Amino acid sequence: MRALATWQDKCIDSQLLVASLVGLFKQRGLDCDKLLRGTGIFSADIRKPGHSISPKQLLRLVDNGLSLWPSGDLSFLLGQLWLPSQSGALTAGMLCARDLNELGLFWYQFHWLTQPWLQCWRWQGDKEWHFLLSLDLGTQQHTQFFIELSLSSLVASCKQLMGQGWHGSMSFPYETPQNIAQYYKYFGTDISFDAPLCRVSMAKAFMQQPLLYAQQIASSVESQATRHAVTHAVISRQSHFQSPRYTLFASEYRLGLAAGIRLSLMRDNVSLPEMAEKLSMSPATLKRRLAEMDLSFGQLADETRLIKALYYLATPSQDAHSIANSLSFSDASNFRRSFKRWTGQLPIYFRSWLA
């Protein structure tokens, strides 16, 4: 199994989120020394190509940032800076995507390069694509901040790449926040809270609309004189779209410990000792490394079962008995009790959640 990033591993590119956060503080005239205090991050390091920080350092930085920022919009402002702050192969691939569906597939495969704290699950409904988001690298300690950051970057990027506003619905895995006005401003009104997981849903027709660059190529094809230039652009586009593979495969990490465990549990039900053996560590070491990130193996197992259950519930042919059997519950009653413990609701309540 590929190496999974833990609490102390230097796996997060400091030239992206960290640099954007420091830049915002400088723009507002806020104390950057206080922002970086106790993080082990120095201003000179952020400018170094290839410099990385650990999840532990990132969480300390976010703690400092939230305590010092004078309003409740820090995550949203950082989200607006996400696409402009990117550089290199990932941006080239995103800019050259034909439509939002292709862009989503591209980001889904390579998002570790830019948002390593996320783990994403896709599900195709009748008329919509659904994306379920889990947090990695211990960032669930700031669930609201990282979800606001990630989804505001999604909405802002769609607007920049499509030339129009984002359309879809969002469900958030926490109660209605105090900064609800920011949610309406950045996400629209089709939002809900107290969800079992973070869910983003978009109509298939919306995701198939061409992005601005694809529209420019299509309009250029109409001109005979520009055909050669367009051919060259398409070849360049294909090259850029594939180039992040080299960057990604050269990276030591592609997943954090939590995401790697969830992914393994999605494929097979294994116990903690079996998982520890897969990861070439003792059960005690696995428990300790998860505890550093305020997680337990039981939490990850329950969350993975919940994701599977939501998929099964969206399949009309699956009833409570077959789902219970697929999830290795002794009977349907046991499954219902566990599902209500996870979500506060009985399974039937979420039959159409991923429809």
Tab-separated table of C-alpha atoms in Angstrom, residues 8-228:
chain	number	residue	atom	x	y	z
A	8	GLN	CA	3.630	14.772	11.416
A	9	ASP	CA	4.319	14.117	7.714
A	10	LYS	CA	5.265	17.077	5.509
A	11	CYS	CA	2.640	16.563	2.828
A	12	ILE	CA	0.900	19.927	2.243
A	13	ASP	CA	2.270	22.442	-0.269
A	14	SER	CA	2.818	25.668	1.675
A	15	GLN	CA	2.707	27.817	-1.474
A	16	LEU	CA	-1.064	27.327	-1.812
A	17	LEU	CA	-3.371	27.685	1.217
A	18	VAL	CA	-0.641	28.858	3.587
A	19	ALA	CA	0.619	31.514	1.174
A	20	SER	CA	-2.946	32.698	0.476
A	21	LEU	CA	-3.681	32.988	4.188
A	22	VAL	CA	-0.515	34.986	4.840
A	23	GLY	CA	-1.310	37.180	1.837
A	24	LEU	CA	-4.787	37.964	3.165
A	25	PHE	CA	-3.368	38.937	6.543
A	26	LYS	CA	-0.874	41.268	4.875
A	27	GLN	CA	-3.622	42.892	2.789
A	28	ARG	CA	-5.667	43.589	5.914
A	29	GLY	CA	-2.648	44.900	7.809
A	30	LEU	CA	-2.912	42.107	10.405
A	31	ASP	CA	0.034	40.698	12.333
A	32	CYS	CA	1.588	37.864	10.297
A	33	ASP	CA	4.040	37.067	13.091
A	34	LYS	CA	1.113	36.194	15.357
A	35	LEU	CA	-0.450	34.162	12.559
A	36	LEU	CA	2.680	32.009	12.196
A	37	ARG	CA	3.508	31.848	15.911
A	38	GLY	CA	3.938	28.305	17.190
A	39	THR	CA	3.443	26.706	13.765
A	40	GLY	CA	7.079	26.104	12.858
A	41	ILE	CA	6.358	27.923	9.562
A	42	PHE	CA	8.431	30.941	8.586
A	43	SER	CA	7.740	33.566	5.940
A	44	ALA	CA	10.948	32.719	4.089
A	45	ASP	CA	9.920	29.044	3.874
A	46	ILE	CA	6.637	29.809	2.108
A	47	ARG	CA	8.518	31.276	-0.856
A	48	LYS	CA	10.666	28.169	-1.313
A	49	PRO	CA	9.582	25.900	-4.208
A	50	GLY	CA	8.571	22.477	-2.967
A	51	HIS	CA	8.303	23.510	0.672
A	52	SER	CA	5.714	21.439	2.554
A	53	ILE	CA	4.149	21.469	5.997
A	54	SER	CA	2.459	18.803	8.113
A	55	PRO	CA	-1.238	18.541	9.044
A	56	LYS	CA	-0.227	19.413	12.598
A	57	GLN	CA	1.327	22.683	11.402
A	58	LEU	CA	-1.673	23.460	9.186
A	59	LEU	CA	-4.173	23.002	12.021
A	60	ARG	CA	-2.146	25.244	14.317
A	61	LEU	CA	-2.050	27.866	11.560
A	62	VAL	CA	-5.837	27.668	11.097
A	63	ASP	CA	-6.301	27.972	14.889
A	64	ASN	CA	-4.238	31.166	14.832
A	65	GLY	CA	-5.981	32.527	11.750
A	66	LEU	CA	-9.502	32.040	13.094
A	67	SER	CA	-8.614	33.603	16.432
A	68	LEU	CA	-7.056	36.677	14.804
A	69	TRP	CA	-9.396	37.290	11.848
A	70	PRO	CA	-11.907	40.029	12.732
A	71	SER	CA	-14.945	38.570	10.919
A	72	GLY	CA	-16.523	35.212	10.049
A	73	ASP	CA	-15.624	35.149	6.354
A	74	LEU	CA	-12.005	33.952	6.353
A	75	SER	CA	-12.750	30.553	4.781
A	76	PHE	CA	-14.937	32.110	2.071
A	77	LEU	CA	-12.321	34.713	1.123
A	78	LEU	CA	-9.646	32.010	0.876
A	79	GLY	CA	-11.993	30.005	-1.349
A	80	GLN	CA	-12.246	32.930	-3.769
A	81	LEU	CA	-8.452	32.899	-4.082
A	82	TRP	CA	-8.171	29.167	-4.725
A	83	LEU	CA	-8.104	29.025	-8.535
A	84	PRO	CA	-6.005	32.192	-9.040
A	85	SER	CA	-3.477	30.914	-6.493
A	86	GLN	CA	-2.907	27.619	-8.337
A	87	SER	CA	-0.074	27.134	-10.758
A	88	GLY	CA	1.471	24.485	-12.931
A	89	ALA	CA	0.034	21.316	-14.410
A	90	LEU	CA	-3.105	21.116	-12.265
A	91	THR	CA	-4.308	24.543	-13.382
A	92	ALA	CA	-3.514	23.779	-17.017
A	93	GLY	CA	-5.601	20.628	-16.851
A	94	MET	CA	-8.520	22.402	-15.203
A	95	LEU	CA	-8.514	25.294	-17.674
A	96	CYS	CA	-8.511	22.857	-20.584
A	97	ALA	CA	-11.439	20.699	-19.433
A	98	ARG	CA	-14.313	20.569	-21.922
A	99	ASP	CA	-17.067	20.835	-19.353
A	100	LEU	CA	-17.724	20.665	-15.629
A	101	ASN	CA	-18.115	16.890	-15.739
A	102	GLU	CA	-14.627	16.456	-17.221
A	103	LEU	CA	-13.273	19.015	-14.787
A	104	GLY	CA	-14.844	17.086	-11.882
A	105	LEU	CA	-13.269	13.812	-13.004
A	106	PHE	CA	-9.903	15.538	-13.357
A	107	TRP	CA	-10.085	17.174	-9.919
A	108	TYR	CA	-11.377	13.928	-8.405
A	109	GLN	CA	-8.220	12.143	-9.547
A	110	PHE	CA	-5.644	14.832	-8.746
A	111	HIS	CA	-7.091	16.958	-5.914
A	112	TRP	CA	-4.368	15.793	-3.497
A	113	LEU	CA	-2.052	18.270	-5.197
A	114	THR	CA	-4.125	21.215	-4.012
A	115	GLN	CA	-6.742	20.174	-1.427
A	116	PRO	CA	-5.260	17.123	0.322
A	117	TRP	CA	-7.602	17.512	3.303
A	118	LEU	CA	-10.529	16.251	1.190
A	119	GLN	CA	-11.756	12.807	0.223
A	120	CYS	CA	-14.528	12.744	-2.369
A	121	TRP	CA	-17.074	10.087	-3.318
A	122	ARG	CA	-19.163	10.327	-6.514
A	123	TRP	CA	-22.641	8.961	-7.124
A	124	GLN	CA	-24.730	9.216	-10.271
A	125	GLY	CA	-28.420	9.805	-9.609
A	126	ASP	CA	-31.251	9.931	-12.129
A	127	LYS	CA	-30.829	13.606	-13.001
A	128	GLU	CA	-27.928	14.752	-10.817
A	129	TRP	CA	-24.365	13.963	-9.915
A	130	HIS	CA	-23.825	13.811	-6.161
A	131	PHE	CA	-20.485	14.338	-4.429
A	132	LEU	CA	-19.988	13.287	-0.811
A	133	LEU	CA	-17.061	14.927	0.964
A	134	SER	CA	-15.100	13.511	3.894
A	135	LEU	CA	-12.194	15.228	5.636
A	136	ASP	CA	-8.681	13.820	5.841
A	137	LEU	CA	-5.444	14.609	7.705
A	138	GLY	CA	-7.176	15.397	10.991
A	139	THR	CA	-8.870	18.487	9.576
A	140	GLN	CA	-12.262	17.401	10.975
A	141	GLN	CA	-11.072	19.346	14.036
A	142	HIS	CA	-12.099	22.363	11.923
A	143	THR	CA	-14.884	20.747	9.893
A	144	GLN	CA	-16.850	23.918	9.233
A	145	PHE	CA	-13.796	25.929	8.150
A	146	PHE	CA	-12.498	23.343	5.666
A	147	ILE	CA	-15.909	22.623	4.170
A	148	GLU	CA	-16.628	26.340	3.736
A	149	LEU	CA	-13.188	26.784	2.160
A	150	SER	CA	-13.552	23.843	-0.210
A	151	LEU	CA	-17.099	24.602	-1.371
A	152	SER	CA	-16.539	28.327	-1.791
A	153	SER	CA	-13.533	27.464	-3.981
A	154	LEU	CA	-15.804	25.180	-6.025
A	155	VAL	CA	-18.423	27.885	-6.567
A	156	ALA	CA	-15.837	30.581	-7.386
A	157	SER	CA	-13.978	28.286	-9.806
A	158	CYS	CA	-17.192	27.353	-11.629
A	159	LYS	CA	-18.001	31.024	-12.112
A	160	GLN	CA	-14.530	31.788	-13.462
A	161	LEU	CA	-14.370	28.740	-15.749
A	162	MET	CA	-17.970	28.805	-16.985
A	163	GLY	CA	-18.640	32.524	-17.094
A	164	GLN	CA	-21.871	32.048	-15.156
A	165	GLY	CA	-23.057	31.388	-11.629
A	166	TRP	CA	-22.965	27.965	-10.010
A	167	HIS	CA	-26.229	25.981	-9.810
A	168	GLY	CA	-26.834	23.123	-7.413
A	169	SER	CA	-27.655	22.179	-3.834
A	170	MET	CA	-25.494	21.616	-0.775
A	171	SER	CA	-26.011	19.801	2.514
A	172	PHE	CA	-23.708	20.457	5.462
A	173	PRO	CA	-22.861	17.976	8.257
A	174	TYR	CA	-23.367	20.424	11.133
A	175	GLU	CA	-26.081	22.604	12.575
A	176	THR	CA	-26.994	25.994	11.090
A	177	PRO	CA	-23.940	28.242	11.662
A	178	GLN	CA	-23.907	31.759	13.040
A	179	ASN	CA	-22.482	33.129	9.784
A	180	ILE	CA	-25.490	31.904	7.785
A	181	ALA	CA	-25.537	35.136	5.746
A	182	GLN	CA	-22.213	34.110	4.196
A	183	TYR	CA	-23.758	30.801	3.087
A	184	TYR	CA	-26.570	32.576	1.252
A	185	LYS	CA	-24.079	34.996	-0.302
A	186	TYR	CA	-21.667	32.366	-1.609
A	187	PHE	CA	-23.792	29.201	-1.964
A	188	GLY	CA	-27.315	30.445	-2.697
A	189	THR	CA	-30.474	29.381	-0.887
A	190	ASP	CA	-30.660	25.690	-1.842
A	191	ILE	CA	-28.763	24.592	1.249
A	192	SER	CA	-29.523	22.466	4.306
A	193	PHE	CA	-27.805	21.522	7.556
A	194	ASP	CA	-27.594	18.629	10.030
A	195	ALA	CA	-26.853	16.242	7.158
A	196	PRO	CA	-25.115	12.890	7.763
A	197	LEU	CA	-22.316	13.914	5.367
A	198	CYS	CA	-21.380	16.914	3.261
A	199	ARG	CA	-23.157	16.553	-0.081
A	200	VAL	CA	-22.915	18.656	-3.249
A	201	SER	CA	-25.454	17.934	-6.003
A	202	MET	CA	-25.428	19.281	-9.559
A	203	ALA	CA	-27.749	18.615	-12.483
A	204	LYS	CA	-26.195	16.514	-15.253
A	205	ALA	CA	-27.262	19.108	-17.834
A	206	PHE	CA	-25.399	21.828	-15.914
A	207	MET	CA	-22.242	19.725	-15.712
A	208	GLN	CA	-22.297	19.130	-19.483
A	209	GLN	CA	-22.245	22.814	-20.409
A	210	PRO	CA	-18.951	23.740	-22.135
A	211	LEU	CA	-16.411	25.774	-20.221
A	212	LEU	CA	-15.126	29.066	-21.603
A	213	TYR	CA	-11.938	27.665	-23.146
A	214	ALA	CA	-13.870	24.870	-24.877
A	215	GLN	CA	-16.308	27.456	-26.252
A	216	GLN	CA	-13.417	29.496	-27.646
A	217	ILE	CA	-12.006	26.446	-29.435
A	218	ALA	CA	-15.436	25.574	-30.845
A	219	SER	CA	-15.970	29.094	-32.194
A	220	SER	CA	-12.453	29.175	-33.658
A	221	VAL	CA	-13.107	25.995	-35.651
A	222	GLU	CA	-15.648	27.937	-37.713
A	223	SER	CA	-12.819	29.940	-39.219
A	224	GLN	CA	-10.779	28.092	-41.887
A	225	ALA	CA	-7.814	30.387	-41.324
A	226	THR	CA	-7.488	29.375	-37.663
A	227	ARG	CA	-7.803	25.615	-38.118
A	228	HIS	CA	-4.059	25.012	-37.772
